[in-house]
Tab-separated table of C-alpha atoms in Angstrom:
chain	number	residue	atom	x	y	z
A	590	MET	CA	11.429	130.196	14.101
A	591	ARG	CA	15.150	130.562	12.317
A	592	LYS	CA	16.946	133.152	14.308
A	593	SER	CA	18.119	135.968	12.607
A	594	ALA	CA	21.415	137.307	13.068
A	595	SER	CA	21.508	140.561	14.936
A	596	SER	CA	19.355	137.921	18.360
A	597	VAL	CA	22.852	135.482	18.228
A	598	GLN	CA	24.149	136.139	21.685
A	599	PRO	CA	27.635	135.915	21.320
A	600	SER	CA	29.980	133.289	23.907
A	601	SER	CA	29.732	134.052	26.960
A	602	ARG	CA	33.617	132.209	27.458
A	603	PRO	CA	36.371	134.477	28.406
A	604	ALA	CA	39.410	134.786	25.002
A	605	PRO	CA	42.420	133.032	25.538
A	606	SER	CA	44.438	135.579	27.598
A	607	ASP	CA	47.544	133.110	26.823
A	608	THR	CA	49.649	135.247	24.039
A	609	ARG	CA	51.906	131.664	23.130
A	610	LEU	CA	48.258	130.475	22.254
A	611	THR	CA	48.718	132.839	19.234
A	612	HIS	CA	52.674	133.377	18.176
A	613	LEU	CA	53.635	129.261	18.000
A	614	PRO	CA	56.388	129.094	15.573
A	615	SER	CA	55.697	127.277	12.291
A	616	ASN	CA	59.023	126.159	11.543
A	617	PRO	CA	59.949	123.600	14.951
A	618	LYS	CA	63.377	124.049	15.496
A	619	GLU	CA	62.207	127.105	16.700
A	620	ALA	CA	59.924	126.112	18.992
A	621	LYS	CA	61.223	126.417	22.520
A	622	PRO	CA	59.297	124.569	25.247
A	623	GLN	CA	57.581	126.985	28.068
A	624	GLU	CA	57.042	127.582	31.444
A	625	ASP	CA	54.420	125.606	31.259
A	626	ASP	CA	52.700	122.006	33.860
A	627	ARG	CA	50.971	121.190	30.405
A	628	VAL	CA	54.912	119.906	28.184
A	629	GLN	CA	55.653	116.185	28.403
A	630	PHE	CA	58.263	114.910	26.059
A	631	PHE	CA	58.148	112.193	23.832
A	632	LEU	CA	60.389	110.633	21.324
A	633	LEU	CA	60.244	110.452	17.507
A	634	LEU	CA	60.325	107.197	16.200
A	635	GLU	CA	61.146	106.989	11.855
A	636	ASP	CA	61.189	105.360	9.463
A	637	LEU	CA	64.265	104.673	8.621
A	638	THR	CA	63.008	103.239	5.003
A	639	ALA	CA	60.495	105.684	4.710
A	640	GLY	CA	60.806	106.268	0.944
A	641	MET	CA	62.265	102.880	-0.536
A	642	ASN	CA	60.565	100.734	-2.757
A	643	LYS	CA	62.319	96.478	-1.844
A	644	PRO	CA	64.158	98.302	1.294
A	645	CYS	CA	67.486	96.232	2.515
A	646	VAL	CA	68.775	95.893	5.762
A	647	LEU	CA	71.213	94.476	7.079
A	648	ASP	CA	70.928	94.878	11.448
A	649	LEU	CA	75.105	94.299	13.043
A	650	LYS	CA	74.692	94.321	16.795
A	651	MET	CA	78.448	96.660	17.634
A	652	GLY	CA	81.193	96.116	20.185
A	653	THR	CA	82.944	93.245	22.355
A	654	ARG	CA	80.294	93.593	25.360
A	655	GLN	CA	76.593	93.270	25.198
A	656	TYR	CA	75.229	94.294	28.192
A	657	GLY	CA	74.705	97.920	30.234
A	658	LEU	CA	76.557	99.266	33.089
A	659	GLU	CA	72.472	98.020	35.159
A	660	ALA	CA	73.238	94.886	34.693
A	661	THR	CA	72.797	91.777	36.459
A	662	GLU	CA	75.636	88.857	36.817
A	663	LYS	CA	73.436	86.680	35.527
A	664	LYS	CA	73.079	88.984	32.563
A	665	LYS	CA	76.484	89.599	32.768
A	666	LYS	CA	77.284	85.890	31.711
A	667	SER	CA	74.051	85.121	29.427
A	668	GLN	CA	75.446	88.141	26.773
A	669	ARG	CA	79.775	86.969	27.819
A	670	ARG	CA	78.771	83.290	26.771
A	671	LYS	CA	77.045	85.215	23.866
A	672	CYS	CA	79.268	87.251	23.048
A	673	GLN	CA	82.712	84.032	22.910
A	674	SER	CA	80.968	81.781	20.975
A	675	THR	CA	80.234	84.036	17.733
A	676	THR	CA	82.158	86.779	15.926
A	677	SER	CA	81.158	89.626	18.747
A	678	GLN	CA	84.645	88.954	20.447
A	679	GLN	CA	86.767	88.361	17.548
A	680	LEU	CA	85.484	90.976	15.105
A	681	GLY	CA	83.973	93.523	17.594
A	682	VAL	CA	80.753	93.215	15.200
A	683	ARG	CA	77.675	90.393	14.985
A	684	LEU	CA	75.280	89.517	12.733
A	685	CYS	CA	71.627	89.719	13.755
A	686	GLY	CA	69.223	90.521	10.455
A	687	MET	CA	69.050	91.250	7.273
A	688	GLN	CA	66.583	91.095	4.753
A	689	ALA	CA	68.034	91.844	0.601
A	690	TRP	CA	65.648	92.370	-2.418
A	691	ASN	CA	67.116	89.026	-5.983
A	692	VAL	CA	65.321	91.463	-8.713
A	693	LYS	CA	66.115	88.283	-10.952
A	694	LYS	CA	64.172	86.457	-8.462
A	695	GLN	CA	61.653	88.704	-7.674
A	696	GLU	CA	61.898	87.985	-4.423
A	697	TYR	CA	63.096	89.331	-0.446
A	698	ILE	CA	65.852	86.196	0.953
A	699	PHE	CA	65.811	86.678	4.702
A	700	GLU	CA	68.101	85.985	7.533
A	701	ASP	CA	67.692	86.400	11.536
A	702	LYS	CA	69.584	86.356	14.251
A	703	TYR	CA	70.000	82.883	15.430
A	704	PHE	CA	71.746	82.433	11.171
A	705	GLY	CA	74.445	85.399	12.980
A	706	ARG	CA	75.117	84.125	15.611
A	707	ASP	CA	76.169	80.627	13.522
A	708	LEU	CA	78.595	82.147	11.380
A	709	LYS	CA	82.181	82.431	11.395
A	710	SER	CA	84.666	84.753	10.882
A	711	GLY	CA	86.688	84.593	7.689
A	712	ARG	CA	85.070	82.862	4.833
A	713	GLU	CA	81.502	83.135	6.446
A	714	PHE	CA	81.114	86.351	7.250
A	715	GLN	CA	82.502	87.439	4.306
A	716	ASP	CA	80.275	85.940	1.965
A	717	ALA	CA	76.814	86.166	4.212
A	718	LEU	CA	77.760	90.410	3.506
A	719	THR	CA	78.467	89.647	0.090
A	720	ARG	CA	74.624	87.921	0.190
A	721	PHE	CA	73.582	91.464	1.358
A	722	LEU	CA	74.866	93.623	-1.486
A	723	TYR	CA	74.295	91.020	-4.467
A	724	ASP	CA	70.578	91.852	-6.548
A	725	GLY	CA	70.882	88.366	-7.697
A	726	VAL	CA	71.748	90.123	-11.555
A	727	SER	CA	75.107	90.808	-11.130
A	728	TYR	CA	78.389	91.965	-8.434
A	729	THR	CA	78.250	95.094	-10.414
A	730	SER	CA	75.658	95.552	-7.650
A	731	VAL	CA	78.098	94.808	-4.656
A	732	ALA	CA	80.896	96.352	-6.391
A	733	LYS	CA	79.216	99.996	-6.923
A	734	LYS	CA	77.595	100.149	-2.904
A	735	ILE	CA	80.844	99.100	-0.964
A	736	PRO	CA	83.131	103.082	-2.123
A	737	ILE	CA	79.517	103.806	-0.486
A	738	ILE	CA	79.798	101.847	2.638
A	739	LEU	CA	83.368	102.566	3.237
A	740	GLU	CA	82.665	106.525	3.198
A	741	LYS	CA	80.489	106.556	5.594
A	742	LEU	CA	82.701	104.135	8.044
A	743	ALA	CA	85.785	105.609	7.410
A	744	VAL	CA	83.325	109.088	8.905
A	745	LEU	CA	81.556	107.498	11.667
A	746	GLU	CA	84.948	105.032	13.124
A	747	SER	CA	86.251	109.284	12.713
A	748	MET	CA	84.047	110.355	14.332
A	749	ILE	CA	83.631	107.336	17.472
A	750	ARG	CA	87.355	108.080	17.978
A	751	ARG	CA	86.343	111.321	19.339
A	752	LEU	CA	84.552	110.162	21.751
A	753	LYS	CA	86.327	109.623	24.738
A	754	ARG	CA	84.250	108.489	28.264
A	755	TYR	CA	81.413	107.357	25.811
A	756	ARG	CA	80.262	103.575	25.667
A	757	LEU	CA	77.969	102.196	22.215
A	758	TYR	CA	77.626	98.846	23.899
A	759	ALA	CA	74.807	96.476	22.384
A	760	SER	CA	73.720	98.534	19.901
A	761	SER	CA	73.681	98.061	16.009
A	762	LEU	CA	74.140	99.270	12.882
A	763	LEU	CA	71.401	99.003	10.551
A	764	ILE	CA	72.891	99.328	6.715
A	765	LEU	CA	70.077	100.202	4.116
A	766	TYR	CA	69.256	100.878	0.981
A	767	ASP	CA	67.210	100.209	-2.272
A	768	GLY	CA	67.308	97.140	-3.448
A	769	GLU	CA	64.985	98.960	-6.854
A	770	GLN	CA	65.118	102.240	-6.541
A	771	ALA	CA	63.107	104.499	-9.501
A	772	ALA	CA	64.957	105.047	-12.631
A	773	PRO	CA	65.960	108.622	-12.753
A	774	PRO	CA	65.275	111.111	-15.118
A	775	PRO	CA	67.076	110.151	-18.893
A	776	ASN	CA	69.437	112.710	-19.193
A	777	PRO	CA	73.114	111.895	-21.127
A	778	SER	CA	74.999	114.975	-20.839
A	779	HIS	CA	75.015	114.096	-16.698
A	780	GLN	CA	75.742	110.948	-16.620
A	781	THR	CA	78.846	108.895	-17.277
A	782	GLU	CA	79.416	105.516	-17.988
A	783	ASN	CA	81.863	103.381	-15.941
A	784	PRO	CA	81.609	99.143	-15.701
A	785	THR	CA	82.580	98.978	-12.239
A	786	ASN	CA	81.120	101.692	-10.973
A	787	GLY	CA	77.896	102.086	-12.890
A	788	SER	CA	76.177	104.601	-14.179
A	789	LYS	CA	77.301	107.897	-12.148
A	790	SER	CA	76.495	111.792	-11.898
A	791	LYS	CA	78.136	114.446	-13.799
A	792	ASP	CA	79.577	115.004	-10.325
A	793	GLY	CA	81.550	111.766	-10.737
A	794	HIS	CA	78.475	110.058	-7.629
A	795	ASN	CA	76.688	106.949	-7.727
A	796	ASN	CA	72.976	106.386	-8.944
A	797	VAL	CA	73.105	104.030	-5.869
A	798	ASP	CA	72.579	105.627	-2.047
A	799	VAL	CA	73.680	103.161	0.944
A	800	GLU	CA	72.583	104.603	5.022
A	801	LEU	CA	74.045	103.726	7.333
A	802	LYS	CA	72.487	104.352	10.570
A	803	ILE	CA	73.450	104.102	14.317
A	804	VAL	CA	69.858	101.862	16.591
A	805	ASP	CA	69.360	100.629	20.574
A	806	PHE	CA	70.980	103.123	22.667
A	807	ALA	CA	69.179	102.028	25.966
A	808	ASN	CA	71.977	100.797	26.904
A	809	CYS	CA	75.071	103.433	26.051
A	810	VAL	CA	76.664	105.495	27.849
A	811	THR	CA	77.871	109.138	27.236
A	812	GLY	CA	80.664	111.265	28.318
A	813	GLU	CA	78.444	113.425	30.049
A	814	ASP	CA	77.002	110.439	32.206
A	815	GLU	CA	78.150	110.812	35.745
A	816	ILE	CA	79.311	106.264	36.931
A	817	PRO	CA	78.377	106.429	40.484
A	818	PRO	CA	81.186	104.697	42.627
A	819	ASP	CA	78.245	101.547	42.963
A	820	THR	CA	77.777	100.386	39.215
A	821	PRO	CA	77.553	96.998	39.102
A	822	CYS	CA	78.982	96.828	36.251
A	823	PRO	CA	81.636	100.135	34.930
A	824	PRO	CA	83.360	100.634	31.884
A	825	HIS	CA	87.280	98.511	32.614
A	826	HIS	CA	88.681	101.883	32.030
A	827	PRO	CA	86.220	104.700	31.651
A	828	ASN	CA	87.762	107.981	29.946
A	829	ASP	CA	89.160	105.980	27.484
A	830	ILE	CA	87.016	105.698	23.466
A	831	ASP	CA	84.739	102.417	22.805
A	832	ARG	CA	87.629	100.393	21.658
A	833	GLY	CA	85.005	97.510	21.272
A	834	TYR	CA	83.110	99.881	18.410
A	835	LEU	CA	86.436	100.625	16.628
A	836	ARG	CA	87.144	96.993	16.678
A	837	GLY	CA	83.828	95.826	14.976
A	838	LEU	CA	84.138	99.119	11.992
A	839	ARG	CA	87.661	98.636	11.436
A	840	THR	CA	86.002	94.358	10.509
A	841	LEU	CA	83.341	96.473	8.292
A	842	ARG	CA	85.743	98.092	6.716
A	843	ILE	CA	88.388	95.811	6.505
A	844	TYR	CA	86.016	93.198	4.989
A	845	PHE	CA	84.184	95.055	2.218
A	846	GLN	CA	87.322	95.671	1.320
A	847	ARG	CA	88.518	92.528	0.614
A	848	ILE	CA	84.898	91.906	-0.601
A	849	LEU	CA	85.355	95.210	-3.197
A	850	LYS	CA	88.856	93.234	-4.714
A	851	GLU	CA	88.062	90.419	-4.932
A	852	VAL	CA	83.988	91.570	-6.611
A	853	THR	CA	86.342	93.690	-9.656
A	854	LYS	CA	88.465	91.070	-10.630
A	855	ASP	CA	87.216	90.147	-14.164
A	856	GLU	CA	87.531	86.530	-13.982
A	857	PHE	CA	85.239	86.677	-11.367
A	858	LEU	CA	82.606	88.652	-12.604
A	859	GLU	CA	82.705	87.008	-16.269
A	860	ARG	CA	82.114	83.187	-15.134
A	861	GLY	CA	79.758	84.275	-12.241
A	862	GLU	CA	81.070	82.376	-10.115
A	863	GLY	CA	80.316	84.489	-6.890
A	864	GLU	CA	76.339	82.886	-7.524
A	865	GLY	CA	76.698	80.361	-4.709
A	866	ILE	CA	77.688	83.760	-2.315
A	867	ALA	CA	74.734	84.770	-3.367
A	868	THR	CA	72.064	81.982	-2.515
A	869	GLY	CA	74.013	80.362	0.566
A	870	ALA	CA	76.099	77.575	-0.635
A	871	GLN	CA	79.684	77.673	-1.879
A	872	PRO	CA	79.532	75.534	-5.317
A	873	ALA	CA	82.712	72.889	-5.254
A	874	ASP	CA	84.563	73.706	-7.952
A	875	VAL	CA	85.322	77.444	-5.929
A	876	PRO	CA	88.191	77.277	-4.322
A	877	ASP	CA	88.930	78.913	-1.152
A	878	MET	CA	91.704	80.593	-2.601
A	879	PRO	CA	90.671	83.858	-3.386
A	880	SER	CA	89.403	84.992	-0.562
A	881	ASN	CA	92.744	84.000	1.535
A	882	GLN	CA	94.890	86.355	-0.567
A	883	PHE	CA	92.953	89.051	0.946
A	884	TRP	CA	92.658	87.865	4.298
A	885	ASP	CA	94.035	87.113	7.135
A	886	ASP	CA	92.152	85.550	10.108
A	887	ASN	CA	95.466	86.764	12.060
A	888	VAL	CA	94.719	89.943	12.194
A	889	MET	CA	92.103	89.997	14.223
A	890	GLU	CA	93.231	88.037	16.724
A	891	GLN	CA	97.015	90.002	17.028
A	892	ASP	CA	95.594	93.038	17.732
A	893	VAL	CA	94.187	93.390	21.070
A	894	GLY	CA	94.645	97.426	21.848
A	895	GLU	CA	90.758	97.281	19.907
A	896	VAL	CA	88.852	95.554	22.248
A	897	SER	CA	86.982	97.278	25.279
A	898	PHE	CA	84.992	95.581	28.418
């Protein structure tokens, strides 16, 4: 027999007396830690490529030192050998991985950390950066991205120069962009055309966007960290800024400026002489002279001030 509504007895469980449970903020930024044993702390992971149709990512290991404060002697020697045999020591940056979308072939190109370890400074390193930015169709795709990268590198460099006692040992700098962006809605009154910079919005900015993100902080040191006297591998100049990281940023700035100057030359764009760069092979009939006009490999060797250990 079905019970009537009046026969249903109220629950014997007591109502919660903690008013905090009934007044939780809807905005996470307004939430504050409560004095409660149940509070736990977590790391929140973010997908940096979320929303991208064809995510293109360049992983750059930054700095001239790749081991942390607690590294063993074996680890220290291993990482020093790796830095000395790659571009890390000279340039302050090493390519650790690359994924780029070729619009013409409708396929990705990939490079791993072993490719990056074999790269030499100068032309080889420049070509790798160019391949990452090139869409397989036109070198204006490279020219449009570089001004954005240079602007964000300048902001990052300015920030790092103010962070005394900080060390970003073994961290990476990711450069990301969407290799197949959705076409913006047509609105002629809000766009202008420029043969080098491509379509621009009314405020003069390129429709293409490039992100720079610092990741991998396991071996980093902050200015608030107290370094014990018995630390196995302390910074040699603990009160200074991270000059090894700055060396890497300076390298990237110089290389991207060099690439921009090269790809915006009319004869380079018209003749398509950079096609071999994008496919990983330098054509036999393309001389190295254009790069040599804009680059002096000795400039990095002479700048001993931007190194930290």
